[in-house]
Amino acid sequence: MTTDTTGTAARDDESRPGGPADSPFVRACRRRPVPHTPVWFMRQAGRSLPEYREIRANVAMLESCRRPDLVTEITLQPVRRHDVDAAILFSDIVVPVAAAGVDLDIVPGTGPVVAEPVRTAADVERIRPIGRDDVDYVDEAVRLLVKELGDTPLIGFAGAPFTLASYLVEGGPSRTHAKTKALMHGEPELWHALAGRLAEVTLAFLRVQIEAGVSAVQLFDSWAGALSEADYRRFVLPHSTKVLTGLADTGVPRIHFGVGTAELLGAMGEAGADVVGVDWRTPLDVATRRIGPERAVQGNLDPTLLLAPWPVVETEVRRILAQGRAAPGHVFNLGHGVLPETDPEVLTRVVALVHELSTRPVDRG
């Protein structure tokens, strides 16, 4: 980690008793005793909050990610609303890729769309390295948020090399990832060059966030579940490992998450995470056996169940908390992001219920 004075001050402040480093969220990530199971929601800043929709009206997604004032306000909204145990930085996984020179846009209703998909070594070479100056708006937003959040930890994040590469190769979202898999198997040298370059960009992007003061980071490999374990180990694991182990010296907890990754959980843990996120398809006690005792787990309420009657939601929350007790550390979350049609009040009730059901005396030594 660099000796940037402002970032160092943020880390020193975090180490004080009662600061973010002593929060239930960070303690759970480190597999230490907690006063209650911490909870936050993926995509928590997002589309279910009317105040979010209001502030985002007529502001494009990439523009909103580049405005520290908007990033700060949007990140704080769910913390005010739901009393979650951690905030996650409002951003998008393609922000660092755009900063690296890739011509792309986030199209409403579609997702990231790349103007010129990667096909050749020359395309890979055009993806340039990034530093803090390339994403100074993220650096500024994190510093503002650390001051505003006080003892509440802030989670930084980035997209994993495979998921980013899939967008660049496909040209946008894909259900089959056919072009991506064809490149992986047909031109493995080109694939590894692309994934390696993206790992460098991702690592740099996460370091900017850490040096600005985030208390943990999450690596989203949203589409890794499209792969077999053999393909994951051959084509993906080395590059995710480069990112996660490249952050080991920072001392912040590292979370690794993907969707549909039941058969990949063990391998994903091997990449260097402190916490492995689990989607709703795999019970947490089963996931814990696959991941092993050296890592905490995060998850895993099915987001669609938040639309069901409250007794259904309560039953599922109780089940997940019970299964999470098998893990050496458990961070309650959804198995993927909050759906736009979710009633915000249900999210608030879930947080309160998790806290109520999991509260216990703890030695904080």
Short mmCIF file of C-alpha atoms in Angstrom, two decimals:
data_model
loop_
_atom_site.label_atom_id
_atom_site.label_comp_id
_atom_site.label_asym_id
_atom_site.label_seq_id
_atom_site.Cartn_x
_atom_site.Cartn_y
_atom_site.Cartn_z
CA MET A 1 0.00 0.00 0.00
CA THR A 2 1.22 3.50 -0.73
CA THR A 3 1.97 6.10 1.90
CA ASP A 4 -0.58 8.60 0.62
CA THR A 5 -1.24 10.69 3.71
CA THR A 6 -5.00 11.04 3.42
CA GLY A 7 -5.48 7.34 2.72
CA THR A 8 -3.17 6.44 5.59
CA ALA A 9 -5.16 8.67 7.90
CA ALA A 10 -8.33 6.83 6.89
CA ARG A 11 -6.73 3.49 7.68
CA ASP A 12 -5.36 4.75 11.04
CA ASP A 13 -8.76 6.13 12.00
CA GLU A 14 -10.28 2.77 11.16
CA SER A 15 -8.02 1.00 13.62
CA ARG A 16 -9.38 2.87 16.66
CA PRO A 17 -11.75 0.92 18.96
CA GLY A 18 -15.29 1.34 17.70
CA GLY A 19 -14.16 2.35 14.21
CA PRO A 20 -15.06 0.53 10.98
CA ALA A 21 -12.38 -2.13 11.56
CA ASP A 22 -14.16 -3.11 14.79
CA SER A 23 -17.61 -3.16 13.17
CA PRO A 24 -19.72 -6.35 13.09
CA PHE A 25 -19.27 -6.50 9.31
CA VAL A 26 -15.47 -6.42 9.32
CA ARG A 27 -15.31 -8.72 12.34
CA ALA A 28 -17.52 -11.28 10.58
CA CYS A 29 -15.33 -11.08 7.47
CA ARG A 30 -12.33 -11.84 9.68
CA ARG A 31 -14.19 -14.74 11.36
CA ARG A 32 -14.16 -13.00 14.74
CA PRO A 33 -17.01 -12.94 17.29
CA VAL A 34 -19.77 -10.45 16.51
CA PRO A 35 -22.61 -8.93 18.58
CA HIS A 36 -25.02 -9.75 15.77
CA THR A 37 -24.89 -11.08 12.23
CA PRO A 38 -24.11 -8.11 9.98
CA VAL A 39 -26.27 -7.48 6.93
CA TRP A 40 -26.01 -5.43 3.76
CA PHE A 41 -27.61 -5.83 0.34
CA MET A 42 -25.96 -6.13 -3.03
CA ARG A 43 -27.20 -3.42 -5.35
CA GLN A 44 -28.56 -1.85 -2.17
CA ALA A 45 -28.20 1.70 -3.44
CA GLY A 46 -30.28 0.82 -6.37
CA ARG A 47 -33.48 0.72 -8.06
CA SER A 48 -35.98 0.02 -5.27
CA LEU A 49 -35.56 3.41 -3.56
CA PRO A 50 -37.72 6.28 -4.81
CA GLU A 51 -35.08 8.78 -3.66
CA TYR A 52 -32.56 6.94 -5.84
CA ARG A 53 -34.81 7.07 -8.88
CA GLU A 54 -35.39 10.77 -8.27
CA ILE A 55 -31.72 11.69 -8.01
CA ARG A 56 -30.84 9.55 -11.04
CA ALA A 57 -33.57 11.01 -13.23
CA ASN A 58 -32.05 12.28 -16.48
CA VAL A 59 -28.52 11.36 -15.36
CA ALA A 60 -26.80 8.59 -17.34
CA MET A 61 -25.31 5.75 -15.35
CA LEU A 62 -21.66 6.39 -16.22
CA GLU A 63 -22.07 10.10 -15.55
CA SER A 64 -23.59 9.41 -12.14
CA CYS A 65 -20.62 7.15 -11.30
CA ARG A 66 -18.22 9.99 -12.16
CA ARG A 67 -19.86 12.63 -9.95
CA PRO A 68 -18.61 12.38 -6.35
CA ASP A 69 -21.61 14.31 -5.03
CA LEU A 70 -24.04 11.85 -6.57
CA VAL A 71 -21.94 8.83 -5.62
CA THR A 72 -21.86 10.02 -2.02
CA GLU A 73 -25.58 10.67 -1.76
CA ILE A 74 -26.63 7.45 -3.50
CA THR A 75 -24.27 5.36 -1.37
CA LEU A 76 -25.66 6.88 1.83
CA GLN A 77 -29.34 6.46 0.94
CA PRO A 78 -29.74 2.77 1.91
CA VAL A 79 -27.67 3.26 5.07
CA ARG A 80 -30.15 5.93 6.20
CA ARG A 81 -33.14 3.85 5.11
CA HIS A 82 -32.27 0.38 6.30
CA ASP A 83 -29.66 0.67 9.07
CA VAL A 84 -27.43 -1.81 7.24
CA ASP A 85 -24.08 -2.73 8.77
CA ALA A 86 -22.02 -1.62 5.77
CA ALA A 87 -22.34 0.68 2.78
CA ILE A 88 -21.20 -0.29 -0.70
CA LEU A 89 -19.77 2.31 -3.02
CA PHE A 90 -22.14 3.32 -5.80
CA SER A 91 -20.35 2.57 -9.06
CA ASP A 92 -20.40 0.05 -11.90
CA ILE A 93 -18.04 -2.75 -12.84
CA VAL A 94 -17.26 -1.17 -16.22
CA VAL A 95 -16.09 2.15 -14.76
CA PRO A 96 -12.40 1.16 -14.68
CA VAL A 97 -12.62 -0.41 -18.15
CA ALA A 98 -13.96 2.85 -19.55
CA ALA A 99 -11.16 4.67 -17.73
CA ALA A 100 -8.72 2.30 -19.43
CA GLY A 101 -9.83 3.57 -22.83
CA VAL A 102 -12.56 1.11 -23.86
CA ASP A 103 -15.38 2.80 -25.77
CA LEU A 104 -18.56 1.63 -24.04
CA ASP A 105 -21.86 2.81 -22.67
CA ILE A 106 -24.35 1.49 -20.13
CA VAL A 107 -27.61 1.31 -22.05
CA PRO A 108 -30.78 1.45 -19.92
CA GLY A 109 -32.60 -1.88 -20.02
CA THR A 110 -29.62 -3.61 -21.65
CA GLY A 111 -26.43 -3.06 -19.67
CA PRO A 112 -22.86 -2.41 -20.85
CA VAL A 113 -22.49 -2.19 -24.63
CA VAL A 114 -19.00 -2.13 -26.15
CA ALA A 115 -18.48 -0.19 -29.39
CA GLU A 116 -15.66 -2.43 -30.70
CA PRO A 117 -15.57 -5.91 -29.11
CA VAL A 118 -12.17 -7.46 -28.45
CA ARG A 119 -11.08 -9.78 -31.26
CA THR A 120 -7.31 -9.37 -31.62
CA ALA A 121 -4.10 -8.78 -29.70
CA ALA A 122 -4.19 -5.19 -30.92
CA ASP A 123 -7.57 -4.78 -29.22
CA VAL A 124 -6.05 -5.98 -25.96
CA GLU A 125 -3.11 -3.61 -26.28
CA ARG A 126 -5.51 -0.67 -26.49
CA ILE A 127 -6.66 -1.37 -22.92
CA ARG A 128 -4.25 0.88 -21.08
CA PRO A 129 -3.16 0.70 -17.41
CA ILE A 130 -4.98 3.01 -15.00
CA GLY A 131 -3.96 4.95 -11.90
CA ARG A 132 -5.66 7.22 -9.40
CA ASP A 133 -5.71 10.18 -11.79
CA ASP A 134 -7.82 8.15 -14.23
CA VAL A 135 -10.49 7.56 -11.58
CA ASP A 136 -9.96 10.58 -9.33
CA TYR A 137 -13.73 10.94 -8.98
CA VAL A 138 -13.84 7.53 -7.25
CA ASP A 139 -10.98 8.52 -4.96
CA GLU A 140 -12.80 11.74 -4.03
CA ALA A 141 -16.13 9.99 -3.46
CA VAL A 142 -14.59 7.37 -1.17
CA ARG A 143 -12.88 10.03 0.94
CA LEU A 144 -16.13 11.97 1.27
CA LEU A 145 -18.01 8.83 2.23
CA VAL A 146 -15.50 7.69 4.85
CA LYS A 147 -16.01 11.01 6.63
CA GLU A 148 -19.80 10.80 6.38
CA LEU A 149 -20.10 7.16 7.44
CA GLY A 150 -18.06 7.37 10.63
CA ASP A 151 -18.01 3.91 12.22
CA THR A 152 -19.99 2.30 9.37
CA PRO A 153 -17.61 0.49 7.01
CA LEU A 154 -17.57 1.23 3.29
CA ILE A 155 -17.19 -1.62 0.80
CA GLY A 156 -15.36 -0.96 -2.44
CA PHE A 157 -15.78 -3.23 -5.43
CA ALA A 158 -14.77 -4.16 -8.95
CA GLY A 159 -15.67 -6.64 -11.64
CA ALA A 160 -13.55 -9.77 -11.93
CA PRO A 161 -11.44 -10.32 -15.04
CA PHE A 162 -13.69 -13.04 -16.50
CA THR A 163 -16.90 -11.06 -16.18
CA LEU A 164 -15.29 -7.93 -17.61
CA ALA A 165 -13.75 -9.93 -20.44
CA SER A 166 -17.09 -11.50 -21.28
CA TYR A 167 -18.58 -8.04 -21.87
CA LEU A 168 -15.62 -6.96 -23.99
CA VAL A 169 -15.63 -10.10 -26.12
CA GLU A 170 -19.40 -10.44 -26.51
CA GLY A 171 -19.92 -6.72 -27.01
CA GLY A 172 -22.53 -6.68 -24.26
CA PRO A 173 -24.53 -8.98 -22.00
CA SER A 174 -24.83 -12.60 -23.12
CA ARG A 175 -26.81 -15.61 -21.95
CA THR A 176 -24.50 -18.20 -23.50
CA HIS A 177 -21.09 -16.48 -23.46
CA ALA A 178 -20.48 -18.37 -26.70
CA LYS A 179 -17.93 -15.95 -28.15
CA THR A 180 -16.10 -15.78 -24.84
CA LYS A 181 -15.81 -19.57 -24.53
CA ALA A 182 -14.78 -19.86 -28.16
CA LEU A 183 -11.96 -17.38 -27.59
CA MET A 184 -10.87 -19.08 -24.37
CA HIS A 185 -10.53 -22.47 -26.03
CA GLY A 186 -9.67 -21.39 -29.56
CA GLU A 187 -7.10 -18.69 -28.78
CA PRO A 188 -5.96 -19.32 -25.20
CA GLU A 189 -2.93 -17.01 -25.49
CA LEU A 190 -5.13 -14.12 -26.54
CA TRP A 191 -7.60 -14.96 -23.77
CA HIS A 192 -4.92 -14.94 -21.08
CA ALA A 193 -3.50 -11.69 -22.44
CA LEU A 194 -6.94 -10.09 -22.19
CA ALA A 195 -7.75 -11.49 -18.75
CA GLY A 196 -4.28 -10.57 -17.50
CA ARG A 197 -4.65 -7.00 -18.69
CA LEU A 198 -8.05 -6.72 -17.04
CA ALA A 199 -6.66 -8.17 -13.81
CA GLU A 200 -4.11 -5.34 -13.76
CA VAL A 201 -6.83 -2.73 -14.33
CA THR A 202 -9.04 -4.27 -11.63
CA LEU A 203 -6.21 -4.48 -9.13
CA ALA A 204 -5.30 -0.84 -9.68
CA PHE A 205 -8.95 0.23 -9.37
CA LEU A 206 -9.37 -1.59 -6.06
CA ARG A 207 -6.13 -0.17 -4.70
CA VAL A 208 -7.38 3.36 -5.41
CA GLN A 209 -10.46 2.61 -3.32
CA ILE A 210 -8.45 1.02 -0.50
CA GLU A 211 -5.98 3.88 -0.33
CA ALA A 212 -8.90 6.31 -0.17
CA GLY A 213 -10.30 4.48 2.86
CA VAL A 214 -12.71 1.61 2.07
CA SER A 215 -12.84 -1.04 4.80
CA ALA A 216 -13.35 -4.07 2.52
CA VAL A 217 -13.60 -4.89 -1.17
CA GLN A 218 -15.78 -7.25 -3.18
CA LEU A 219 -14.78 -8.81 -6.48
CA PHE A 220 -17.88 -9.51 -8.58
CA ASP A 221 -17.51 -12.43 -10.98
CA SER A 222 -21.16 -12.29 -11.92
CA TRP A 223 -21.00 -14.66 -14.89
CA ALA A 224 -18.45 -17.22 -13.65
CA GLY A 225 -21.28 -19.70 -13.12
CA ALA A 226 -21.42 -20.17 -16.90
CA LEU A 227 -18.18 -22.18 -16.68
CA SER A 228 -17.28 -25.70 -15.70
CA GLU A 229 -14.86 -26.10 -12.81
CA ALA A 230 -12.16 -27.27 -15.21
CA ASP A 231 -12.55 -24.18 -17.39
CA TYR A 232 -12.70 -21.94 -14.34
CA ARG A 233 -9.45 -23.33 -12.99
CA ARG A 234 -7.68 -23.10 -16.33
CA PHE A 235 -8.91 -19.80 -17.69
CA VAL A 236 -10.18 -17.74 -14.75
CA LEU A 237 -8.66 -18.72 -11.42
CA PRO A 238 -5.12 -17.44 -12.20
CA HIS A 239 -6.43 -13.97 -13.02
CA SER A 240 -8.83 -13.66 -10.08
CA THR A 241 -5.98 -14.88 -7.87
CA LYS A 242 -3.76 -12.12 -9.26
CA VAL A 243 -6.30 -9.54 -8.12
CA LEU A 244 -7.17 -10.96 -4.70
CA THR A 245 -3.67 -11.96 -3.63
CA GLY A 246 -2.40 -8.67 -5.01
CA LEU A 247 -4.41 -6.96 -2.26
CA ALA A 248 -3.18 -9.16 0.60
CA ASP A 249 -0.75 -6.52 1.83
CA THR A 250 -3.54 -3.94 2.29
CA GLY A 251 -5.05 -5.80 5.23
CA VAL A 252 -8.67 -5.23 4.18
CA PRO A 253 -11.09 -8.18 3.90
CA ARG A 254 -11.64 -9.44 0.36
CA ILE A 255 -15.00 -10.87 -0.75
CA HIS A 256 -15.41 -12.98 -3.88
CA PHE A 257 -18.90 -13.41 -5.38
CA GLY A 258 -20.46 -15.02 -8.42
CA VAL A 259 -23.87 -16.29 -9.52
CA GLY A 260 -24.59 -19.96 -10.22
CA THR A 261 -21.24 -20.95 -8.76
CA ALA A 262 -22.22 -23.95 -6.60
CA GLU A 263 -19.61 -26.20 -8.23
CA LEU A 264 -17.00 -23.44 -8.20
CA LEU A 265 -17.18 -22.37 -4.56
CA GLY A 266 -14.07 -24.25 -3.48
CA ALA A 267 -12.03 -22.91 -6.38
CA MET A 268 -13.30 -19.38 -5.82
CA GLY A 269 -12.16 -19.56 -2.22
CA GLU A 270 -8.73 -20.66 -3.38
CA ALA A 271 -8.37 -17.43 -5.35
CA GLY A 272 -7.48 -15.58 -2.17
CA ALA A 273 -10.73 -14.30 -0.72
CA ASP A 274 -11.45 -13.94 3.00
CA VAL A 275 -15.18 -14.26 2.32
CA VAL A 276 -16.98 -16.16 -0.43
CA GLY A 277 -20.41 -14.94 -1.50
CA VAL A 278 -23.02 -17.62 -2.11
CA ASP A 279 -26.09 -17.24 -4.29
CA TRP A 280 -29.50 -18.59 -3.22
CA ARG A 281 -29.10 -21.98 -4.92
CA THR A 282 -26.68 -23.45 -2.38
CA PRO A 283 -27.49 -23.71 1.36
CA LEU A 284 -24.88 -21.94 3.44
CA ASP A 285 -23.98 -25.02 5.46
CA VAL A 286 -23.33 -26.93 2.24
CA ALA A 287 -21.38 -23.99 0.83
CA THR A 288 -19.26 -23.83 3.98
CA ARG A 289 -18.20 -27.46 3.56
CA ARG A 290 -17.16 -26.75 -0.02
CA ILE A 291 -15.34 -23.51 0.77
CA GLY A 292 -13.61 -24.73 3.92
CA PRO A 293 -13.15 -23.38 7.45
CA GLU A 294 -10.63 -20.70 6.55
CA ARG A 295 -13.17 -18.38 4.95
CA ALA A 296 -16.38 -16.69 5.99
CA VAL A 297 -19.50 -16.84 3.82
CA GLN A 298 -21.89 -14.17 2.62
CA GLY A 299 -25.50 -14.63 1.57
CA ASN A 300 -27.95 -15.82 0.56
CA LEU A 301 -31.65 -14.88 0.51
CA ASP A 302 -33.28 -15.25 -2.91
CA PRO A 303 -34.05 -11.65 -4.01
CA THR A 304 -37.38 -12.70 -5.50
CA LEU A 305 -38.63 -13.85 -2.10
CA LEU A 306 -38.65 -10.24 -0.93
CA LEU A 307 -41.77 -9.92 -3.08
CA ALA A 308 -43.55 -12.68 -1.13
CA PRO A 309 -45.73 -12.17 1.98
CA TRP A 310 -43.77 -11.26 5.11
CA PRO A 311 -44.24 -14.66 6.84
CA VAL A 312 -42.44 -16.27 3.90
CA VAL A 313 -39.58 -13.77 4.13
CA GLU A 314 -39.28 -14.27 7.89
CA THR A 315 -39.14 -18.04 7.53
CA GLU A 316 -36.38 -17.79 4.94
CA VAL A 317 -34.36 -15.33 7.02
CA ARG A 318 -34.52 -17.72 9.97
CA ARG A 319 -33.42 -20.63 7.79
CA ILE A 320 -30.45 -18.75 6.36
CA LEU A 321 -29.30 -17.57 9.78
CA ALA A 322 -29.49 -21.13 11.08
CA GLN A 323 -27.49 -22.48 8.15
CA GLY A 324 -25.01 -19.63 8.44
CA ARG A 325 -24.09 -20.76 11.95
CA ALA A 326 -22.12 -23.59 10.33
CA ALA A 327 -19.68 -21.04 8.92
CA PRO A 328 -16.77 -19.51 10.84
CA GLY A 329 -18.17 -16.10 9.90
CA HIS A 330 -21.44 -15.08 8.23
CA VAL A 331 -22.46 -11.83 6.55
CA PHE A 332 -26.18 -11.85 5.74
CA ASN A 333 -26.97 -10.71 2.21
CA LEU A 334 -29.10 -11.58 -0.78
CA GLY A 335 -28.06 -14.22 -3.27
CA HIS A 336 -27.84 -11.47 -5.90
CA GLY A 337 -28.98 -7.84 -6.24
CA VAL A 338 -32.14 -6.14 -5.00
CA LEU A 339 -34.89 -6.22 -7.63
CA PRO A 340 -36.31 -2.84 -8.72
CA GLU A 341 -39.85 -3.73 -7.65
CA THR A 342 -38.85 -4.58 -4.07
CA ASP A 343 -40.67 -2.66 -1.34
CA PRO A 344 -37.95 -0.77 0.58
CA GLU A 345 -39.83 -1.33 3.82
CA VAL A 346 -39.31 -5.08 3.45
CA LEU A 347 -35.55 -4.54 3.26
CA THR A 348 -35.67 -2.44 6.42
CA ARG A 349 -37.65 -5.18 8.18
CA VAL A 350 -35.16 -7.84 7.07
CA VAL A 351 -32.26 -5.89 8.58
CA ALA A 352 -34.12 -5.44 11.86
CA LEU A 353 -35.08 -9.14 11.93
CA VAL A 354 -31.54 -10.33 11.27
CA HIS A 355 -30.25 -8.12 14.06
CA GLU A 356 -32.99 -9.24 16.46
CA LEU A 357 -32.59 -12.96 15.81
CA SER A 358 -28.79 -12.99 15.86
CA THR A 359 -27.97 -10.69 18.78
CA ARG A 360 -25.71 -12.38 21.34
CA PRO A 361 -23.18 -11.37 23.98
CA VAL A 362 -19.64 -11.31 22.67
CA ASP A 363 -16.15 -10.82 23.93
CA ARG A 364 -14.77 -8.13 21.61
CA GLY A 365 -11.17 -8.80 22.60
#
